[in-house]
mmCIF file of C-alpha atoms in Angstrom:
data_model
loop_
_atom_site.group_PDB
_atom_site.id
_atom_site.type_symbol
_atom_site.label_atom_id
_atom_site.label_comp_id
_atom_site.label_asym_id
_atom_site.label_seq_id
_atom_site.Cartn_x
_atom_site.Cartn_y
_atom_site.Cartn_z
ATOM 1 C CA MET N 73 -18.594 -224.305 -84.600
ATOM 2 C CA SER N 74 -20.893 -222.498 -81.987
ATOM 3 C CA LYS N 75 -25.261 -220.813 -81.833
ATOM 4 C CA ILE N 76 -24.512 -216.819 -82.376
ATOM 5 C CA LYS N 77 -27.760 -215.163 -80.365
ATOM 6 C CA LEU N 78 -28.270 -212.841 -82.621
ATOM 7 C CA SER N 79 -30.756 -210.129 -81.186
ATOM 8 C CA SER N 80 -28.186 -210.773 -78.214
ATOM 9 C CA ILE N 81 -25.452 -209.439 -79.029
ATOM 10 C CA ALA N 82 -27.352 -206.584 -81.275
ATOM 11 C CA ASP N 83 -28.960 -205.827 -77.857
ATOM 12 C CA GLN N 84 -25.615 -205.248 -75.772
ATOM 13 C CA LEU N 85 -24.028 -202.868 -78.944
ATOM 14 C CA PRO N 86 -23.052 -200.030 -77.110
ATOM 15 C CA ARG N 87 -24.487 -197.874 -80.115
ATOM 16 C CA ALA N 88 -27.543 -198.514 -83.015
ATOM 17 C CA TRP N 89 -26.439 -198.289 -86.279
ATOM 18 C CA ASN N 90 -22.991 -200.241 -84.957
ATOM 19 C CA SER N 91 -22.795 -203.132 -86.998
ATOM 20 C CA THR N 92 -20.343 -206.323 -85.883
ATOM 21 C CA VAL N 93 -19.109 -209.316 -87.531
ATOM 22 C CA VAL N 94 -20.437 -212.635 -85.879
ATOM 23 C CA GLY N 95 -18.842 -214.579 -88.275
ATOM 24 C CA GLN N 96 -18.078 -215.541 -92.160
ATOM 25 C CA ALA N 97 -20.040 -217.697 -94.402
ATOM 26 C CA ALA N 98 -19.298 -218.143 -97.993
ATOM 27 C CA GLY N 99 -16.271 -215.166 -98.420
ATOM 28 C CA ALA N 100 -19.051 -213.314 -97.133
ATOM 29 C CA ASN N 101 -19.423 -211.302 -93.507
ATOM 30 C CA VAL N 102 -21.992 -212.023 -91.216
ATOM 31 C CA LYS N 103 -22.496 -209.124 -89.750
ATOM 32 C CA VAL N 104 -25.410 -208.048 -86.805
ATOM 33 C CA LEU N 105 -26.730 -204.497 -85.853
ATOM 34 C CA ARG N 106 -29.472 -202.490 -83.647
ATOM 35 C CA MET N 107 -32.016 -200.115 -85.657
ATOM 36 C CA ASP N 108 -33.531 -197.620 -83.506
ATOM 37 C CA ASP N 109 -36.285 -195.499 -85.777
ATOM 38 C CA ALA N 110 -33.061 -193.066 -86.253
ATOM 39 C CA ALA N 111 -32.967 -192.889 -89.893
ATOM 40 C CA TYR N 112 -28.978 -193.550 -92.465
ATOM 41 C CA PRO N 113 -27.568 -191.646 -94.348
ATOM 42 C CA ASP N 114 -26.856 -192.527 -98.404
ATOM 43 C CA GLU N 115 -23.926 -195.388 -99.663
ATOM 44 C CA SER N 116 -24.012 -197.366 -101.972
ATOM 45 C CA HIS N 117 -20.992 -200.333 -102.784
ATOM 46 C CA ASP N 118 -18.963 -202.082 -105.091
ATOM 47 C CA PHE N 119 -20.739 -205.400 -103.633
ATOM 48 C CA ASP N 120 -24.260 -207.201 -103.950
ATOM 49 C CA GLU N 121 -25.897 -206.647 -100.042
ATOM 50 C CA ALA N 122 -28.503 -208.890 -98.628
ATOM 51 C CA LEU N 123 -30.114 -207.300 -95.567
ATOM 52 C CA LEU N 124 -32.504 -209.556 -93.534
ATOM 53 C CA VAL N 125 -34.625 -208.109 -90.375
ATOM 54 C CA LEU N 126 -34.665 -210.973 -87.648
ATOM 55 C CA ASP N 127 -37.635 -208.541 -85.840
ATOM 56 C CA GLY N 128 -39.079 -205.012 -86.122
ATOM 57 C CA CYS N 129 -39.151 -203.552 -89.537
ATOM 58 C CA MET N 130 -36.145 -201.818 -91.107
ATOM 59 C CA ARG N 131 -38.119 -198.894 -93.712
ATOM 60 C CA LEU N 132 -35.444 -199.278 -96.426
ATOM 61 C CA ASP N 133 -35.014 -196.478 -98.479
ATOM 62 C CA LEU N 134 -34.118 -196.207 -102.901
ATOM 63 C CA GLN N 135 -33.258 -193.007 -104.317
ATOM 64 C CA GLY N 136 -36.532 -191.310 -102.663
ATOM 65 C CA GLN N 137 -38.558 -194.907 -103.068
ATOM 66 C CA VAL N 138 -39.403 -196.572 -99.196
ATOM 67 C CA THR N 139 -39.929 -200.428 -98.934
ATOM 68 C CA GLU N 140 -40.831 -201.699 -95.473
ATOM 69 C CA VAL N 141 -38.754 -204.196 -95.106
ATOM 70 C CA GLN N 142 -40.431 -206.489 -92.488
ATOM 71 C CA ALA N 143 -39.343 -209.404 -89.314
ATOM 72 C CA GLY N 144 -38.147 -212.469 -91.918
ATOM 73 C CA GLU N 145 -38.401 -210.844 -94.870
ATOM 74 C CA ALA N 146 -34.513 -209.950 -96.252
ATOM 75 C CA PHE N 147 -34.347 -207.122 -99.789
ATOM 76 C CA ILE N 148 -30.673 -208.118 -101.833
ATOM 77 C CA VAL N 149 -29.073 -204.507 -102.733
ATOM 78 C CA PRO N 150 -27.662 -204.571 -106.055
ATOM 79 C CA ALA N 151 -24.253 -203.511 -105.988
ATOM 80 C CA GLY N 152 -23.493 -199.724 -107.498
ATOM 81 C CA VAL N 153 -27.148 -198.530 -106.224
ATOM 82 C CA PRO N 154 -27.560 -196.375 -103.550
ATOM 83 C CA HIS N 155 -29.578 -197.001 -100.191
ATOM 84 C CA ALA N 156 -30.432 -195.780 -97.111
ATOM 85 C CA VAL N 157 -32.658 -196.186 -94.171
ATOM 86 C CA ALA N 158 -35.726 -193.997 -93.699
ATOM 87 C CA PRO N 159 -36.505 -192.809 -89.899
ATOM 88 C CA GLY N 160 -39.031 -195.003 -88.372
ATOM 89 C CA SER N 161 -36.593 -198.635 -88.784
ATOM 90 C CA HIS N 162 -36.556 -199.829 -85.450
ATOM 91 C CA GLY N 163 -35.206 -204.277 -84.791
ATOM 92 C CA THR N 164 -32.706 -206.182 -85.347
ATOM 93 C CA LEU N 165 -30.913 -206.465 -88.721
ATOM 94 C CA VAL N 166 -28.271 -209.084 -90.543
ATOM 95 C CA ILE N 167 -26.355 -207.728 -93.269
ATOM 96 C CA ILE N 168 -24.700 -209.912 -95.468
ATOM 97 C CA ASP N 169 -21.277 -208.164 -97.705
ATOM 98 C CA ARG N 170 -18.282 -207.945 -98.221
#
């Protein structure tokens, strides 16, 4: 068991939007990444996905409707729902998924 400094790991990643798995809990992957104001394209999954903003703001685009998720907030995207990230998103994001 050890502490994980999520923001430090995100800062050291070679590219923005390139997540890395930092551990697993209850069968789920815990990932971290750095957002850099650029958009991220539409995707969907066959599992629910939790998006937790540690610092900054994620502009989550759900079928053309943009929702801002601020530091300390999370958004659960249900399985099968297409989602993208709109320009202007920045900071550190934690993703919990399969």
